[in-house]
Every structure is written in structure tokens, then in C-alpha cells.
mmCIF file of C-alpha atoms and ligand atoms in Angstrom:
data_model
loop_
_atom_site.group_PDB
_atom_site.id
_atom_site.type_symbol
_atom_site.label_atom_id
_atom_site.label_comp_id
_atom_site.label_asym_id
_atom_site.label_seq_id
_atom_site.Cartn_x
_atom_site.Cartn_y
_atom_site.Cartn_z
ATOM 1 C CA MET W 984 89.975 116.938 94.168
ATOM 2 C CA LEU W 985 89.911 117.574 90.422
ATOM 3 C CA GLY W 986 92.857 118.240 88.154
ATOM 4 C CA PRO W 987 95.151 116.495 85.700
ATOM 5 C CA PRO W 988 97.735 113.895 86.681
ATOM 6 C CA GLY W 989 100.645 115.688 88.335
ATOM 7 C CA ALA W 990 98.571 118.642 89.564
ATOM 8 C CA GLY W 991 99.276 117.756 93.194
ATOM 9 C CA LYS W 992 95.924 116.195 94.085
ATOM 10 C CA GLY W 993 97.441 113.326 96.044
ATOM 11 C CA THR W 994 99.793 115.562 98.023
ATOM 12 C CA GLN W 995 97.056 118.046 98.907
ATOM 13 C CA ALA W 996 94.503 115.313 99.615
ATOM 14 C CA GLY W 997 96.956 113.651 102.011
ATOM 15 C CA ARG W 998 97.700 116.870 103.878
ATOM 16 C CA LEU W 999 94.050 117.809 104.170
ATOM 17 C CA ALA W 1000 93.000 114.357 105.313
ATOM 18 C CA ARG W 1001 95.659 114.363 108.053
ATOM 19 C CA LEU W 1002 94.711 117.860 109.207
ATOM 20 C CA ARG W 1003 91.032 117.013 109.479
ATOM 21 C CA GLY W 1004 91.393 113.449 110.694
ATOM 22 C CA ILE W 1005 89.364 112.009 107.847
ATOM 23 C CA PRO W 1006 90.385 109.350 105.330
ATOM 24 C CA LYS W 1007 91.998 110.105 102.009
ATOM 25 C CA VAL W 1008 90.331 107.936 99.406
ATOM 26 C CA SER W 1009 92.692 107.671 96.462
ATOM 27 C CA THR W 1010 91.386 105.389 93.735
ATOM 28 C CA GLY W 1011 94.839 105.175 92.140
ATOM 29 C CA GLU W 1012 96.320 103.969 95.447
ATOM 30 C CA ILE W 1013 93.489 101.492 95.965
ATOM 31 C CA LEU W 1014 94.182 100.069 92.498
ATOM 32 C CA ARG W 1015 97.961 99.969 93.024
ATOM 33 C CA ASP W 1016 97.373 98.103 96.319
ATOM 34 C CA ALA W 1017 95.152 95.633 94.442
ATOM 35 C CA VAL W 1018 97.902 95.166 91.843
ATOM 36 C CA GLN W 1019 100.469 94.454 94.577
ATOM 37 C CA ALA W 1020 98.090 92.102 96.366
ATOM 38 C CA GLY W 1021 97.535 90.247 93.089
ATOM 39 C CA THR W 1022 93.719 90.322 93.254
ATOM 40 C CA GLU W 1023 91.580 89.776 90.153
ATOM 41 C CA ILE W 1024 90.694 93.492 89.991
ATOM 42 C CA GLY W 1025 94.389 94.326 90.397
ATOM 43 C CA ARG W 1026 95.389 91.960 87.607
ATOM 44 C CA GLN W 1027 92.901 93.501 85.191
ATOM 45 C CA ALA W 1028 93.589 97.066 86.320
ATOM 46 C CA LYS W 1029 97.348 96.739 85.831
ATOM 47 C CA ILE W 1030 96.999 96.159 82.092
ATOM 48 C CA LEU W 1031 94.914 99.334 81.726
ATOM 49 C CA MET W 1032 96.977 101.440 84.142
ATOM 50 C CA ASP W 1033 100.233 100.589 82.388
ATOM 51 C CA ARG W 1034 98.704 101.933 79.178
ATOM 52 C CA GLY W 1035 97.402 105.055 80.895
ATOM 53 C CA GLU W 1036 93.802 103.981 80.279
ATOM 54 C CA PHE W 1037 90.898 104.082 82.714
ATOM 55 C CA VAL W 1038 89.463 101.197 84.677
ATOM 56 C CA SER W 1039 85.717 100.850 83.953
ATOM 57 C CA ASP W 1040 83.198 103.129 85.623
ATOM 58 C CA GLU W 1041 81.396 100.069 86.954
ATOM 59 C CA VAL W 1042 84.451 98.793 88.825
ATOM 60 C CA MET W 1043 85.499 102.242 90.082
ATOM 61 C CA ILE W 1044 82.019 103.191 91.284
ATOM 62 C CA GLY W 1045 81.753 99.859 93.138
ATOM 63 C CA ILE W 1046 85.111 100.442 94.859
ATOM 64 C CA VAL W 1047 84.294 104.008 95.928
ATOM 65 C CA LYS W 1048 80.761 103.205 97.062
ATOM 66 C CA GLU W 1049 82.028 100.466 99.339
ATOM 67 C CA ARG W 1050 84.827 102.714 100.695
ATOM 68 C CA LEU W 1051 82.622 105.733 101.429
ATOM 69 C CA ASN W 1052 80.144 103.553 103.313
ATOM 70 C CA ARG W 1053 82.758 102.541 105.860
ATOM 71 C CA GLU W 1054 82.555 103.898 109.386
ATOM 72 C CA ASP W 1055 85.659 106.110 109.154
ATOM 73 C CA ALA W 1056 84.189 108.082 106.237
ATOM 74 C CA VAL W 1057 80.980 109.092 108.020
ATOM 75 C CA GLU W 1058 82.363 112.494 109.075
ATOM 76 C CA GLY W 1059 83.854 113.175 105.670
ATOM 77 C CA PHE W 1060 86.614 112.109 103.324
ATOM 78 C CA VAL W 1061 88.961 113.519 100.724
ATOM 79 C CA LEU W 1062 88.593 111.977 97.285
ATOM 80 C CA ASP W 1063 91.681 111.849 95.109
ATOM 81 C CA GLY W 1064 91.373 110.557 91.549
ATOM 82 C CA PHE W 1065 87.611 110.045 91.597
ATOM 83 C CA PRO W 1066 85.411 111.034 89.822
ATOM 84 C CA ARG W 1067 87.248 110.933 86.506
ATOM 85 C CA THR W 1068 84.312 110.619 84.134
ATOM 86 C CA VAL W 1069 80.851 112.161 83.954
ATOM 87 C CA GLY W 1070 79.412 108.693 84.709
ATOM 88 C CA GLN W 1071 81.446 108.541 87.924
ATOM 89 C CA ALA W 1072 80.412 112.097 88.860
ATOM 90 C CA THR W 1073 76.711 111.334 88.518
ATOM 91 C CA ALA W 1074 77.207 108.140 90.555
ATOM 92 C CA LEU W 1075 78.992 110.176 93.244
ATOM 93 C CA ASP W 1076 76.075 112.617 93.357
ATOM 94 C CA THR W 1077 73.786 109.659 94.008
ATOM 95 C CA MET W 1078 76.115 108.356 96.750
ATOM 96 C CA MET W 1079 76.032 111.818 98.360
ATOM 97 C CA ASN W 1080 72.245 111.873 98.644
ATOM 98 C CA GLY W 1081 71.442 112.702 102.247
ATOM 99 C CA ARG W 1082 75.029 113.720 103.042
ATOM 100 C CA SER W 1083 76.677 117.168 103.074
ATOM 101 C CA PRO W 1084 77.414 118.528 99.614
ATOM 102 C CA ILE W 1085 80.846 117.771 98.206
ATOM 103 C CA LEU W 1086 83.369 120.561 97.846
ATOM 104 C CA VAL W 1087 84.976 120.393 94.413
ATOM 105 C CA VAL W 1088 88.462 121.825 93.997
ATOM 106 C CA ASP W 1089 90.064 121.967 90.571
ATOM 107 C CA ILE W 1090 93.865 122.288 90.753
ATOM 108 C CA VAL W 1091 95.043 124.006 87.570
ATOM 109 C CA VAL W 1092 98.574 123.411 86.238
ATOM 110 C CA PRO W 1093 99.932 123.981 82.695
ATOM 111 C CA GLU W 1094 100.718 120.875 80.657
ATOM 112 C CA ALA W 1095 104.500 121.394 80.338
ATOM 113 C CA GLU W 1096 104.811 121.530 84.121
ATOM 114 C CA LEU W 1097 102.710 118.364 84.505
ATOM 115 C CA VAL W 1098 104.994 116.415 82.166
ATOM 116 C CA ARG W 1099 108.050 117.680 84.040
ATOM 117 C CA ARG W 1100 106.609 116.715 87.410
ATOM 118 C CA LEU W 1101 105.375 113.268 86.392
ATOM 119 C CA ALA W 1102 108.594 112.318 84.638
ATOM 120 C CA SER W 1103 110.542 112.992 87.836
ATOM 121 C CA ARG W 1104 108.015 111.709 90.385
ATOM 122 C CA MET W 1105 109.131 108.904 92.677
ATOM 123 C CA ILE W 1106 106.915 107.015 95.084
ATOM 124 C CA CYS W 1107 107.407 104.663 98.018
ATOM 125 C CA ASN W 1108 106.970 101.069 96.943
ATOM 126 C CA ASP W 1109 105.541 100.157 100.353
ATOM 127 C CA CYS W 1110 103.226 102.971 101.505
ATOM 128 C CA GLY W 1111 102.661 104.663 98.135
ATOM 129 C CA ALA W 1112 103.692 108.133 99.369
ATOM 130 C CA ASP W 1113 104.962 110.551 96.742
ATOM 131 C CA VAL W 1114 108.474 111.012 98.039
ATOM 132 C CA THR W 1115 109.391 113.723 95.539
ATOM 133 C CA ALA W 1116 106.426 115.818 96.590
ATOM 134 C CA ALA W 1117 107.148 118.513 99.015
ATOM 135 C CA ALA W 1118 106.438 116.838 102.301
ATOM 136 C CA ASP W 1119 109.480 118.899 103.201
ATOM 137 C CA GLY W 1120 109.340 121.402 100.383
ATOM 138 C CA ALA W 1121 111.746 119.347 98.240
ATOM 139 C CA ARG W 1122 109.769 119.912 95.077
ATOM 140 C CA MET W 1123 108.131 123.258 94.802
ATOM 141 C CA ALA W 1124 106.100 124.334 91.864
ATOM 142 C CA GLY W 1125 107.942 127.082 90.110
ATOM 143 C CA ASP W 1126 111.355 125.521 90.720
ATOM 144 C CA GLU W 1127 111.789 125.545 86.980
ATOM 145 C CA GLY W 1128 114.893 123.701 85.882
ATOM 146 C CA THR W 1129 115.705 122.358 89.330
ATOM 147 C CA ALA W 1130 115.724 118.595 89.376
ATOM 148 C CA PRO W 1131 113.582 117.404 92.272
ATOM 149 C CA THR W 1132 115.423 115.224 94.709
ATOM 150 C CA ALA W 1133 114.076 111.938 95.963
ATOM 151 C CA PRO W 1134 115.458 110.317 99.100
ATOM 152 C CA ALA W 1135 116.974 106.842 98.874
ATOM 153 C CA ARG W 1136 114.256 105.497 101.187
ATOM 154 C CA CYS W 1137 110.773 106.665 102.163
ATOM 155 C CA ARG W 1138 110.931 109.109 105.077
ATOM 156 C CA LYS W 1139 107.605 107.868 106.443
ATOM 157 C CA CYS W 1140 108.062 104.111 106.449
ATOM 158 C CA GLY W 1141 111.597 103.411 105.218
ATOM 159 C CA GLY W 1142 110.286 101.627 102.128
ATOM 160 C CA SER W 1143 112.172 101.529 98.845
ATOM 161 C CA VAL W 1144 111.697 104.339 96.332
ATOM 162 C CA VAL W 1145 110.499 103.534 92.800
ATOM 163 C CA GLN W 1146 109.023 105.238 89.751
ATOM 164 C CA ARG W 1147 105.385 104.460 88.986
ATOM 165 C CA THR W 1148 105.184 102.223 85.915
ATOM 166 C CA ASP W 1149 102.737 104.707 84.355
ATOM 167 C CA ASP W 1150 104.966 107.758 84.932
ATOM 168 C CA ASN W 1151 107.154 107.256 81.845
ATOM 169 C CA VAL W 1152 106.812 109.931 79.165
ATOM 170 C CA ALA W 1153 104.820 107.873 76.616
ATOM 171 C CA VAL W 1154 102.212 106.795 79.184
ATOM 172 C CA VAL W 1155 102.112 110.281 80.722
ATOM 173 C CA ARG W 1156 101.172 111.724 77.298
ATOM 174 C CA GLU W 1157 98.395 109.131 76.961
ATOM 175 C CA ARG W 1158 97.121 109.876 80.477
ATOM 176 C CA LEU W 1159 97.002 113.594 79.718
ATOM 177 C CA LYS W 1160 95.134 112.931 76.451
ATOM 178 C CA ILE W 1161 92.579 110.808 78.290
ATOM 179 C CA TYR W 1162 92.353 113.440 81.031
ATOM 180 C CA HIS W 1163 91.421 116.107 78.469
ATOM 181 C CA ARG W 1164 88.866 113.851 76.817
ATOM 182 C CA GLN W 1165 87.241 112.212 79.836
ATOM 183 C CA THR W 1166 87.959 114.191 83.002
ATOM 184 C CA GLU W 1167 88.244 117.838 81.964
ATOM 185 C CA PRO W 1168 84.510 117.927 81.080
ATOM 186 C CA LEU W 1169 83.900 117.516 84.821
ATOM 187 C CA VAL W 1170 85.053 121.108 85.321
ATOM 188 C CA GLU W 1171 81.983 122.202 83.364
ATOM 189 C CA TYR W 1172 79.864 119.603 85.164
ATOM 190 C CA TYR W 1173 80.726 121.180 88.535
ATOM 191 C CA ARG W 1174 81.505 124.807 87.678
ATOM 192 C CA GLY W 1175 78.002 126.119 88.293
ATOM 193 C CA ARG W 1176 77.888 124.834 91.863
ATOM 194 C CA PRO W 1177 78.499 127.196 94.787
ATOM 195 C CA THR W 1178 80.959 124.633 96.179
ATOM 196 C CA PHE W 1179 83.230 124.645 93.109
ATOM 197 C CA TRP W 1180 86.690 126.215 93.456
ATOM 198 C CA SER W 1181 89.571 126.602 91.089
ATOM 199 C CA ILE W 1182 93.089 126.812 92.560
ATOM 200 C CA ASP W 1183 96.401 127.760 90.929
ATOM 201 C CA GLY W 1184 98.479 124.580 91.285
ATOM 202 C CA LEU W 1185 101.675 126.264 90.066
ATOM 203 C CA GLN W 1186 102.078 127.888 93.459
ATOM 204 C CA PRO W 1187 104.299 126.354 96.134
ATOM 205 C CA THR W 1188 102.660 123.437 97.942
ATOM 206 C CA ASP W 1189 101.960 125.473 101.088
ATOM 207 C CA ARG W 1190 100.173 128.186 99.068
ATOM 208 C CA VAL W 1191 98.014 125.611 97.334
ATOM 209 C CA ALA W 1192 97.167 124.142 100.752
ATOM 210 C CA ALA W 1193 96.285 127.617 102.060
ATOM 211 C CA ASP W 1194 93.988 128.268 99.079
ATOM 212 C CA LEU W 1195 92.373 124.898 99.661
ATOM 213 C CA ALA W 1196 91.819 125.711 103.340
ATOM 214 C CA ALA W 1197 90.287 129.074 102.361
ATOM 215 C CA ALA W 1198 87.949 127.326 99.919
ATOM 216 C CA ILE W 1199 86.818 124.909 102.610
ATOM 217 C CA GLU W 1200 86.221 127.730 105.065
ATOM 218 C CA ALA W 1201 84.274 129.729 102.496
ATOM 219 C CA ALA W 1202 82.146 126.688 101.771
ATOM 220 C CA GLY W 1203 81.241 126.472 105.435
ATOM 221 C CA HIS W 1204 83.074 123.240 106.125
ATOM 222 C CA GLY W 1205 84.975 124.733 109.047
ATOM 223 C CA THR W 1206 88.456 126.067 109.623
ATOM 224 C CA VAL W 1207 91.539 124.101 108.684
ATOM 225 C CA ALA W 1208 94.774 124.831 110.514
ATOM 226 C CA LEU W 1209 97.339 126.037 108.036
ATOM 227 C CA GLY W 1210 100.496 125.357 109.996
ATOM 228 C CA GLY W 1211 102.415 122.113 109.988
ATOM 229 C CA GLN W 1212 102.717 119.425 107.402
ATOM 230 C CA ARG W 1213 101.399 116.348 109.117
HETATM 231 P P1 LIG X 1434 96.223 108.049 89.788
HETATM 232 O O1 LIG X 1434 97.081 107.475 90.858
HETATM 233 O O2 LIG X 1434 95.046 108.803 90.300
HETATM 234 O O3 LIG X 1434 97.011 108.823 88.759
HETATM 235 O O4 LIG X 1434 95.620 106.777 89.003
HETATM 236 C C1 LIG X 1434 96.450 105.854 88.350
HETATM 237 C C2 LIG X 1434 95.663 105.060 87.324
HETATM 238 O O5 LIG X 1434 94.641 104.313 87.982
HETATM 239 C C3 LIG X 1434 94.937 105.891 86.277
HETATM 240 O O6 LIG X 1434 95.766 106.268 85.191
HETATM 241 C C4 LIG X 1434 93.852 104.905 85.864
HETATM 242 O O7 LIG X 1434 94.377 103.889 85.025
HETATM 243 C C5 LIG X 1434 93.468 104.253 87.189
HETATM 244 N N1 LIG X 1434 92.406 105.014 87.886
HETATM 245 C C6 LIG X 1434 92.508 105.666 89.078
HETATM 246 N N2 LIG X 1434 91.356 106.249 89.411
HETATM 247 C C7 LIG X 1434 90.483 105.967 88.402
HETATM 248 C C8 LIG X 1434 89.130 106.308 88.150
HETATM 249 N N3 LIG X 1434 88.421 107.073 89.010
HETATM 250 N N4 LIG X 1434 88.568 105.850 87.008
HETATM 251 C C9 LIG X 1434 89.246 105.086 86.137
HETATM 252 N N5 LIG X 1434 90.531 104.727 86.295
HETATM 253 C C10 LIG X 1434 91.150 105.165 87.435
#
């Protein structure tokens, strides 16, 4: 799942993973869990994440390699937030040797909308779910001017609702700058492949999910049921 921060990668990755019964591998979530657990990687990552900067390729590639080798990822997985650099993309290609080709989906959203979404995003402090995202259609792309509503507690686990420490406007601007410099080149890296798709992320969440399902079907990865959220 490619795309800038706020494009909806996490939301779509979560939906797709649930529909297909495969794990969602979100490197941002893995790092936030490490921060909460107080591990050495978490301690170092927090400093970088709070500035909007990237954790090193070496650390990220190690994390993803270990995760994709686990039993539950044998049948497939949805990657959210990785690769983010050309170095990570080439490492992923090596990891995929002997496995089915990856399907690359770039979710395209204009910058002004990204800033709006990120500044109002709220997540669950316990399970990490994006509670502003339209699990129930609460925040739909195109709802220009409508403040998204976040519930007082997470609907999935009842956890408390917080803003990500890197979702304040100054850090968001830095993250977008780094996205353009480091991650956007991946669009060119993948564009020539028959399994590359570009999707309009300004559409309502369900439309984005439908486009994603169509891309998967076209790529020969099988049919994804479009109905239902979970
Ligand atoms: P995300 O939740 O995907 O927006 O990621 C949050 C933060 O975690 C990013 O701003 C980076 O600091 C760090 N991060 C997540 N994934 C990666 C990655 N693949 N490479 C480097 N840093 C990452």
C-alpha cells in the first residue's frame, strides 16, 4: 500500500486484511507498539517518529523480514507503511523471491486534504485503530469542511482515544516533505510493473475499497467480497 501519510493506507489495509483473513503488517503500528512496550528499538524510534523522520532502513527491513517469515503470513499479507524508501523496496523484492509477486497500490490524495485529515485524526491508545476513519463512514473523503467526529472511546476495544504525537501540523508538514523526497520515488520504481495500480483516495472509503478489490481481481489474486466492513 503506497501513498502519503493520511491517504487511507491503514484503513484500507485493515479492511482488506480482515476480508481475506491475512495479517495487516503496519510498520508504524509495530513501532508504536515498541514505543509503548519501552523496548530499545521503541526508545530510539520515538525520537525519530516525533520529528516525522524515518527509522533506518536496516531496522525496518529487519522488522519486516522477521514478520513476513511468520506462519500467518505464508498465504499473503497486506503491507502498510513499508516500503518507504528505494532501499526498503529492493529489500522487499529480495524477500519476495520465490513468492507470488506483490500487488502495489498507490492511493493518491491532494496535499491540502492530507493535512486536513491528519490534523483531525484520532487513534485508539490501546489497539491503535484509527477511530476517526470511516469504520462507520464517519469521515468520508470529500466531506470538505465537515469536522470528523471521534467517539469518546474506541468502538472495537473500548480503549481511550488520543491524537498521535506525530499528527500535529508542524510534524505533519515534515512527514509530507520526507514523503515527497524519500517515498514518492517508489511510484516510479513500481509504475512499470503489471501489478502496479493507482487509486483515487479522495473517493469515499467504500469506493476506494471497491477500486482496491478490482485491482486485486485484475491482478489475478482472486475475488474480494465488497460488502461489509469487518
Ligand atoms: P505511519 O504510522 O505509517 O505513519 O508511521 C509512523 C512513523 O513511523 C513514520 O513517520 C516513521 O517515523 C516511522 N516509520 C513507519 N514505517 C517506516 C518505514 N517503513 N521506514 C522508516 N520509518 C518508518
